[in-house]
Amino acid sequence: MTLATHPGAHPGALRPAMPATDHGAGSAAAPPPALLFDHVTVRFGAYTAVSDAHLQVADGEFVSIVGPTGCGKSTLLNVAAGLLEPTEGDICVYGRSLAGLNRAAGYLFQADALMPWRTALRNVITGLEYAGTARAEAERLGNEWLARVGLSGHGERFPHEMSGGMRKRVALAQTLIRDPRIVLMDEPFSALDVQTRVLMENELLQLWTTYRKSVLFITHDLEEAISLSDRVIILSAGPSTHPIAEFKIDLERPRDVAEIRMTPRFVELYHLIWDAMKEEVLKAYERNQRKLAD
Amino acid sequence: MIANSALAKSAPSRPARRPRRKGMPGPLVMTTLQAGLLLVLLAAWYVLVSAKIFPVFFFGNPVQVFEQIFTWFATGEIFVHLATTLIETLLAFVIGVLSGIGAGLWLGLSPLTAALFDPYIKALNAMPRVILGPIFIVWFGLGIGSKVALGVTLVFFVVFFNVFQGVREVNPVILANARMLGANRRQLLSTVYIPSALSWVFSSLHMSVGMAFVGAVVGEYLGSARGVGYLILQAEATFDVNAVFAGIIVLTAFALVLDFAVTVIEKRLIVGKPK
C-alpha cells in the first residue's frame, strides 16, 4: 500500500497517514472503533472492485472518503452496511465481526430511497414502525424530527410533491430517528443544487454536533469532505480500490460550511490533499500504463 | 432547530398546463364538434337506410333502435339483464384481481416456483381463453358461475403479469433502505413489495375491468338465461337487428360508465405517483 508523502506539510498541523496496517493490530486497551474494515477485498466475478482496504472510523468521528467517481466507494459503504459480504477480510462493528446486516448503522443512500406511496411523516416513522413502536409515539417523534430537519407542516406531502432538498431532509430524518450509532452516507447531497447543498451540509453538521454519531461519508467533492470531516481518506482510482492517504482535518468546530471555505487553513488543506490525490491518481495511472506495456 | 422555512416552502409547483397548440379549438368547441360528429353519423345512417341504399334488414333503423332502448328502460325490462351483467363483471373482476395479486406475489418472490411454472403460464396466457367457455358451462351451469369463471381467467393474467413484474422490478434502493431501517421479511412484503406491486395493478385496472366485462358478455353469448349478452343473443335469433344494435349501444354506454367508475376509484386509491 502506497502512502502519500507531503514534503511541504505543516509540521504537526497535518499528520500524514499512518501505515494502515498499524491500525487494527494496535493497542488492545483503546476502545474498539465504531467501524473497522479489516483488509477488505470485494470481487464481482473476475472484477476486483475493492482490494485490501483497511480503514477505521472511531466512535463519534466524522470520516469522509474521497475518490474519483466510480472507484468503488459505494461498494465500501455497502460492505459496511452488511448489504454486501466482502470476498476477503472482515468488517468489525464496535469490535464485533459483522454477520448479516449492520443493525447499528443507518444508511443515507445516494439515490432517492423514500417510498413514493408514503407521506413524508410515514416515511420518517417507517423504521419505528418496523421496530414496533406504538403509532402515536412514532408520530410524535416523527413530527419532532420533521421539525428538526425544517419540514414541520410538510408531513402530509408525498415524495413527488417535494423538491430534491426536501426529500433528502426526509431521508435524513428517516435515518436518524432510529438513533443509529453509525451513519453511512453515500454522496447524499450530490444531486442537489449548490445553495441547497450548503444548507444541507450545515444542517448535517448541526445534527452531528448534537448527536455525535460515527459518520462514514462518501463524496467525490473534496471541499465537502474537508468542510465536514475530522478525517479525510483518499481512495485510489478503481479497479482494486484501496485507501492511499488520509488527512486529519484540524479546522475548528463548530464550522459554517460556506464560511470555512474562505479561511486560509482550509485553502491550505485543500491544496495539500488535492496534491496528494493528484499525485496518487497519476501514480496509479502510470502503474497501469506500465502494466499494459509489459 | 434549523431555520430554513424559505427553502422548505419552495416545493415544486405542479407542471403548468401545456399551452394550446396553434389552431387547436378550446375544450368546449371540441366537445360540440365531437357531439356534432355523432349526430352526422346517425343522420347518415338514417338517410342511407331510408333511401334503401343500405338494406334495413341488415342495418336496422336508428330511430327504431332508440325506440327499443327507450322501451327497455321504460318497461324496466332491461334492468334485470344489466344487473346480471354487472354482477358477473364485478365478481370476475374482484376474484381475478385478488387471485392475480396472490399468484403474482407468490411467483414474484419465489424465483424457483416461477421458473418451474414458467412454460405453463406462457401456454395458459397464449391460449385464447374464450375456448374455455363451453367447459365452464359444463362445470358451472348456465347461471352466473360460468360467466364469472370466464371473466376470471381473462382478468387473472392481466393482473398476474403486472404484479409479477411489479415485484420483480421493485426499486432496489427502496428495498435496501427498508432493510437498513430494520424491516423483517414480512414487513418487507407488506410495506415494499405489496405497495409497489399495487401501483402496477392500479395501472392495469382499466384493462382488468374491460376483461371482466368481455368475459361476462361472451359467457352470456355462449349460453345464458339473463344478461345484456343474452338479450342480444335473443334478438339475433329472431333477426331483430334493431334490438341487436340497441343492445350494443347499451353495452357500450355501460362500458363507458364502468371505465369512468374505475377512473374515479383510481384517483382515490393512487397516492404517491408510481414510478
Short mmCIF file of N, CA, C and O in Angstrom, two decimals, chain A residues 81 83 101-103 105 107 109 112-118 127 130 148-151 154 157-158 160-163 166 169 174 178 196 199 203 206-207 210, chain B residues 1-5 7-12 14 171 173-174 176-184 187-188 190-193 195-196 199 271-275:
data_model
loop_
_atom_site.label_atom_id
_atom_site.label_comp_id
_atom_site.label_asym_id
_atom_site.label_seq_id
_atom_site.Cartn_x
_atom_site.Cartn_y
_atom_site.Cartn_z
N ALA A 81 -22.47 -1.63 5.54
CA ALA A 81 -23.88 -1.76 5.91
C ALA A 81 -24.29 -3.21 6.07
O ALA A 81 -25.35 -3.51 6.60
N LEU A 83 -24.89 -5.03 3.50
CA LEU A 83 -25.70 -5.37 2.32
C LEU A 83 -24.89 -6.22 1.35
O LEU A 83 -25.44 -6.88 0.49
N LEU A 101 -26.85 -7.99 8.24
CA LEU A 101 -26.99 -6.53 8.17
C LEU A 101 -26.38 -5.85 9.39
O LEU A 101 -26.41 -6.41 10.49
N ASN A 102 -25.85 -4.67 9.17
CA ASN A 102 -25.30 -3.88 10.26
C ASN A 102 -26.43 -3.16 10.99
O ASN A 102 -26.92 -2.13 10.54
N ARG A 103 -26.87 -3.73 12.11
CA ARG A 103 -28.01 -3.17 12.83
C ARG A 103 -27.69 -1.88 13.57
O ARG A 103 -28.59 -1.16 13.99
N ALA A 105 -26.16 0.55 12.18
CA ALA A 105 -25.93 1.61 11.21
C ALA A 105 -27.22 2.08 10.54
O ALA A 105 -28.15 1.32 10.33
N TYR A 107 -28.32 4.24 6.97
CA TYR A 107 -27.71 4.40 5.64
C TYR A 107 -28.50 5.45 4.87
O TYR A 107 -29.69 5.31 4.67
N PHE A 109 -28.86 6.87 1.36
CA PHE A 109 -28.47 6.46 0.01
C PHE A 109 -28.30 7.67 -0.91
O PHE A 109 -28.86 8.74 -0.69
N ASP A 112 -32.76 8.41 -4.47
CA ASP A 112 -33.96 8.57 -3.67
C ASP A 112 -34.40 7.22 -3.14
O ASP A 112 -34.60 6.29 -3.91
N ALA A 113 -34.54 7.12 -1.82
CA ALA A 113 -34.91 5.83 -1.26
C ALA A 113 -36.24 5.91 -0.52
O ALA A 113 -36.63 4.97 0.15
N LEU A 114 -36.92 7.05 -0.63
CA LEU A 114 -38.21 7.18 0.05
C LEU A 114 -39.25 6.35 -0.67
O LEU A 114 -39.18 6.14 -1.87
N MET A 115 -40.24 5.88 0.10
CA MET A 115 -41.32 5.12 -0.52
C MET A 115 -42.30 6.12 -1.13
O MET A 115 -42.89 6.93 -0.42
N PRO A 116 -42.48 6.05 -2.45
CA PRO A 116 -43.31 7.06 -3.12
C PRO A 116 -44.78 7.00 -2.70
O PRO A 116 -45.51 7.96 -2.90
N TRP A 117 -45.19 5.87 -2.10
CA TRP A 117 -46.60 5.73 -1.71
C TRP A 117 -46.84 6.13 -0.27
O TRP A 117 -47.91 5.95 0.26
N ARG A 118 -45.80 6.66 0.39
CA ARG A 118 -45.97 7.09 1.77
C ARG A 118 -45.74 8.60 1.90
O ARG A 118 -44.87 9.14 1.23
N GLY A 127 -39.01 3.26 10.09
CA GLY A 127 -38.12 2.45 10.91
C GLY A 127 -38.73 2.14 12.27
O GLY A 127 -38.60 1.02 12.78
N TYR A 130 -41.30 -0.53 11.91
CA TYR A 130 -40.67 -1.85 11.83
C TYR A 130 -40.30 -2.35 13.21
O TYR A 130 -40.38 -3.54 13.50
N ARG A 148 -37.13 19.15 13.13
CA ARG A 148 -35.68 19.24 13.28
C ARG A 148 -34.97 19.40 11.93
O ARG A 148 -33.92 20.02 11.85
N VAL A 149 -35.53 18.83 10.89
CA VAL A 149 -34.91 19.00 9.57
C VAL A 149 -35.62 20.10 8.77
O VAL A 149 -35.44 20.20 7.56
N GLY A 150 -36.42 20.91 9.49
CA GLY A 150 -37.01 22.08 8.84
C GLY A 150 -38.20 21.79 7.96
O GLY A 150 -38.47 22.51 7.01
N LEU A 151 -38.94 20.74 8.29
CA LEU A 151 -40.07 20.39 7.43
C LEU A 151 -41.39 20.33 8.21
O LEU A 151 -42.30 19.63 7.79
N HIS A 154 -45.05 19.85 6.71
CA HIS A 154 -45.00 19.21 5.39
C HIS A 154 -45.17 17.70 5.50
O HIS A 154 -44.91 16.98 4.54
N ARG A 157 -47.16 15.57 2.88
CA ARG A 157 -46.79 15.58 1.46
C ARG A 157 -46.22 14.25 1.02
O ARG A 157 -45.54 13.59 1.79
N PHE A 158 -46.47 13.93 -0.23
CA PHE A 158 -45.86 12.73 -0.80
C PHE A 158 -44.53 13.12 -1.45
O PHE A 158 -44.35 14.28 -1.83
N HIS A 160 -43.30 12.85 -4.34
CA HIS A 160 -43.32 13.54 -5.63
C HIS A 160 -43.83 14.97 -5.51
O HIS A 160 -43.77 15.73 -6.47
N GLU A 161 -44.32 15.33 -4.33
CA GLU A 161 -44.77 16.71 -4.13
C GLU A 161 -43.69 17.56 -3.47
O GLU A 161 -43.94 18.70 -3.10
N MET A 162 -42.51 16.97 -3.30
CA MET A 162 -41.43 17.70 -2.62
C MET A 162 -40.23 17.89 -3.55
O MET A 162 -40.04 17.12 -4.49
N SER A 163 -39.42 18.90 -3.24
CA SER A 163 -38.22 19.13 -4.03
C SER A 163 -37.13 18.14 -3.60
O SER A 163 -37.26 17.46 -2.59
N MET A 166 -35.93 18.73 -0.09
CA MET A 166 -36.88 18.31 0.94
C MET A 166 -36.87 16.80 1.10
O MET A 166 -36.94 16.27 2.21
N ARG A 169 -34.03 15.80 3.19
CA ARG A 169 -34.29 16.06 4.61
C ARG A 169 -35.12 14.95 5.21
O ARG A 169 -34.87 14.48 6.32
N GLN A 174 -35.55 10.15 8.47
CA GLN A 174 -35.91 8.72 8.46
C GLN A 174 -34.76 7.87 9.01
O GLN A 174 -34.98 6.92 9.74
N ARG A 178 -34.11 6.61 14.06
CA ARG A 178 -33.86 5.30 14.66
C ARG A 178 -32.68 5.34 15.62
O ARG A 178 -32.35 4.35 16.25
N THR A 196 -28.64 24.69 -1.98
CA THR A 196 -29.33 23.71 -1.12
C THR A 196 -28.31 22.81 -0.45
O THR A 196 -28.44 22.45 0.72
N LEU A 199 -26.72 24.43 2.55
CA LEU A 199 -27.68 24.42 3.65
C LEU A 199 -27.74 23.04 4.30
O LEU A 199 -27.70 22.91 5.53
N GLU A 203 -26.78 21.79 8.09
CA GLU A 203 -27.74 21.08 8.94
C GLU A 203 -27.18 19.77 9.43
O GLU A 203 -27.33 19.41 10.59
N GLN A 206 -24.81 20.42 12.21
CA GLN A 206 -25.50 20.73 13.46
C GLN A 206 -26.05 19.46 14.11
O GLN A 206 -25.92 19.26 15.32
N LEU A 207 -26.66 18.63 13.28
CA LEU A 207 -27.21 17.37 13.81
C LEU A 207 -26.10 16.50 14.37
O LEU A 207 -26.23 15.90 15.43
N THR A 210 -24.93 17.69 17.66
CA THR A 210 -25.88 17.37 18.72
C THR A 210 -25.83 15.90 19.10
O THR A 210 -25.85 15.55 20.28
N MET B 1 -35.26 23.84 15.21
CA MET B 1 -33.81 23.82 15.37
C MET B 1 -33.14 24.42 14.16
O MET B 1 -32.24 25.22 14.26
N ILE B 2 -33.62 24.06 13.01
CA ILE B 2 -32.98 24.59 11.81
C ILE B 2 -33.95 25.50 11.08
O ILE B 2 -35.06 25.10 10.76
N ALA B 3 -33.52 26.71 10.87
CA ALA B 3 -34.42 27.66 10.21
C ALA B 3 -34.15 27.65 8.71
O ALA B 3 -33.11 28.09 8.25
N ASN B 4 -35.07 27.13 8.00
CA ASN B 4 -34.90 27.12 6.56
C ASN B 4 -36.26 27.10 5.89
O ASN B 4 -36.47 26.46 4.90
N SER B 5 -37.17 27.84 6.51
CA SER B 5 -38.55 27.79 6.03
C SER B 5 -38.63 28.20 4.56
O SER B 5 -39.42 27.66 3.80
N LEU B 7 -36.63 27.65 2.20
CA LEU B 7 -36.28 26.55 1.30
C LEU B 7 -37.36 25.47 1.33
O LEU B 7 -37.77 24.95 0.31
N ALA B 8 -37.82 25.18 2.55
CA ALA B 8 -38.78 24.10 2.71
C ALA B 8 -40.07 24.40 1.96
O ALA B 8 -40.74 23.50 1.48
N LYS B 9 -40.39 25.69 1.89
CA LYS B 9 -41.67 26.03 1.26
C LYS B 9 -41.58 26.06 -0.26
O LYS B 9 -42.58 26.12 -0.95
N SER B 10 -40.35 26.03 -0.76
CA SER B 10 -40.22 26.14 -2.21
C SER B 10 -40.44 24.79 -2.87
O SER B 10 -39.59 24.25 -3.53
N ALA B 11 -41.63 24.23 -2.62
CA ALA B 11 -41.96 22.96 -3.24
C ALA B 11 -42.13 23.18 -4.74
O ALA B 11 -42.51 24.26 -5.17
N PRO B 12 -41.86 22.15 -5.52
CA PRO B 12 -42.01 22.34 -6.96
C PRO B 12 -43.48 22.53 -7.29
O PRO B 12 -44.33 21.83 -6.77
N ARG B 14 -46.85 22.33 -9.52
CA ARG B 14 -47.31 21.33 -10.47
C ARG B 14 -47.01 21.81 -11.88
O ARG B 14 -47.02 23.00 -12.14
N ASN B 171 -37.94 -1.20 -6.77
CA ASN B 171 -36.75 -0.36 -6.73
C ASN B 171 -35.75 -0.91 -5.71
O ASN B 171 -36.04 -0.95 -4.51
N VAL B 173 -33.13 0.25 -4.40
CA VAL B 173 -32.70 1.20 -3.37
C VAL B 173 -33.74 1.28 -2.26
O VAL B 173 -33.41 1.28 -1.07
N ILE B 174 -35.02 1.32 -2.65
CA ILE B 174 -36.09 1.36 -1.64
C ILE B 174 -36.05 0.09 -0.80
O ILE B 174 -36.20 0.12 0.42
N ALA B 176 -33.36 -1.88 -0.24
CA ALA B 176 -32.18 -1.83 0.63
C ALA B 176 -32.42 -0.88 1.79
O ALA B 176 -32.06 -1.16 2.94
N ASN B 177 -33.07 0.25 1.49
CA ASN B 177 -33.36 1.23 2.54
C ASN B 177 -34.27 0.63 3.60
O ASN B 177 -34.01 0.77 4.80
N ALA B 178 -35.31 -0.06 3.16
CA ALA B 178 -36.24 -0.69 4.11
C ALA B 178 -35.49 -1.70 4.97
O ALA B 178 -35.72 -1.80 6.18
N ARG B 179 -34.60 -2.45 4.36
CA ARG B 179 -33.84 -3.44 5.14
C ARG B 179 -32.96 -2.74 6.16
O ARG B 179 -32.85 -3.16 7.31
N MET B 180 -32.32 -1.64 5.73
CA MET B 180 -31.46 -0.92 6.67
C MET B 180 -32.28 -0.29 7.80
O MET B 180 -31.78 -0.06 8.89
N LEU B 181 -33.57 0.01 7.51
CA LEU B 181 -34.43 0.60 8.55
C LEU B 181 -34.97 -0.49 9.47
O LEU B 181 -35.74 -0.20 10.37
N GLY B 182 -34.57 -1.74 9.21
CA GLY B 182 -34.90 -2.80 10.16
C GLY B 182 -36.07 -3.68 9.77
O GLY B 182 -36.61 -4.38 10.63
N ALA B 183 -36.50 -3.64 8.50
CA ALA B 183 -37.65 -4.45 8.11
C ALA B 183 -37.30 -5.93 8.10
O ALA B 183 -36.25 -6.31 7.61
N ASN B 184 -38.19 -6.75 8.65
CA ASN B 184 -38.02 -8.19 8.50
C ASN B 184 -38.73 -8.62 7.21
O ASN B 184 -39.31 -7.80 6.51
N GLN B 187 -42.38 -7.66 6.96
CA GLN B 187 -42.56 -6.21 6.82
C GLN B 187 -42.15 -5.72 5.44
O GLN B 187 -42.76 -4.80 4.90
N LEU B 188 -41.11 -6.36 4.88
CA LEU B 188 -40.71 -6.01 3.51
C LEU B 188 -41.87 -6.27 2.56
O LEU B 188 -42.17 -5.47 1.68
N SER B 190 -45.15 -6.39 3.27
CA SER B 190 -46.32 -5.52 3.44
C SER B 190 -46.01 -4.06 3.16
O SER B 190 -46.90 -3.32 2.77
N THR B 191 -44.76 -3.62 3.35
CA THR B 191 -44.51 -2.19 3.17
C THR B 191 -43.76 -1.87 1.87
O THR B 191 -43.72 -0.71 1.48
N VAL B 192 -43.15 -2.85 1.24
CA VAL B 192 -42.44 -2.54 -0.02
C VAL B 192 -43.01 -3.32 -1.20
O VAL B 192 -43.50 -2.72 -2.16
N TYR B 193 -43.01 -4.65 -1.10
CA TYR B 193 -43.43 -5.44 -2.26
C TYR B 193 -44.88 -5.19 -2.63
O TYR B 193 -45.20 -4.92 -3.79
N PRO B 195 -47.15 -2.68 -1.77
CA PRO B 195 -47.49 -1.35 -2.32
C PRO B 195 -46.89 -1.14 -3.71
O PRO B 195 -47.53 -0.53 -4.57
N SER B 196 -45.68 -1.62 -3.90
CA SER B 196 -45.05 -1.44 -5.20
C SER B 196 -45.80 -2.21 -6.29
O SER B 196 -46.04 -1.69 -7.37
N SER B 199 -49.22 -0.55 -7.24
CA SER B 199 -49.21 0.58 -8.17
C SER B 199 -49.25 0.06 -9.60
O SER B 199 -49.78 0.71 -10.49
N VAL B 271 -52.07 6.96 -4.39
CA VAL B 271 -51.43 8.04 -3.66
C VAL B 271 -49.94 7.93 -3.92
O VAL B 271 -49.38 6.84 -3.90
N GLY B 272 -49.32 9.03 -4.17
CA GLY B 272 -47.90 8.97 -4.48
C GLY B 272 -47.76 8.44 -5.88
O GLY B 272 -48.26 7.38 -6.18
N LYS B 273 -47.12 9.19 -6.71
CA LYS B 273 -47.03 8.81 -8.12
C LYS B 273 -46.20 7.54 -8.24
O LYS B 273 -45.07 7.50 -7.80
N PRO B 274 -46.76 6.47 -8.81
CA PRO B 274 -45.91 5.30 -9.01
C PRO B 274 -44.84 5.60 -10.04
O PRO B 274 -45.12 6.26 -11.03
N LYS B 275 -43.65 5.13 -9.74
CA LYS B 275 -42.54 5.46 -10.65
C LYS B 275 -42.25 4.31 -11.57
O LYS B 275 -42.25 3.19 -11.17
#
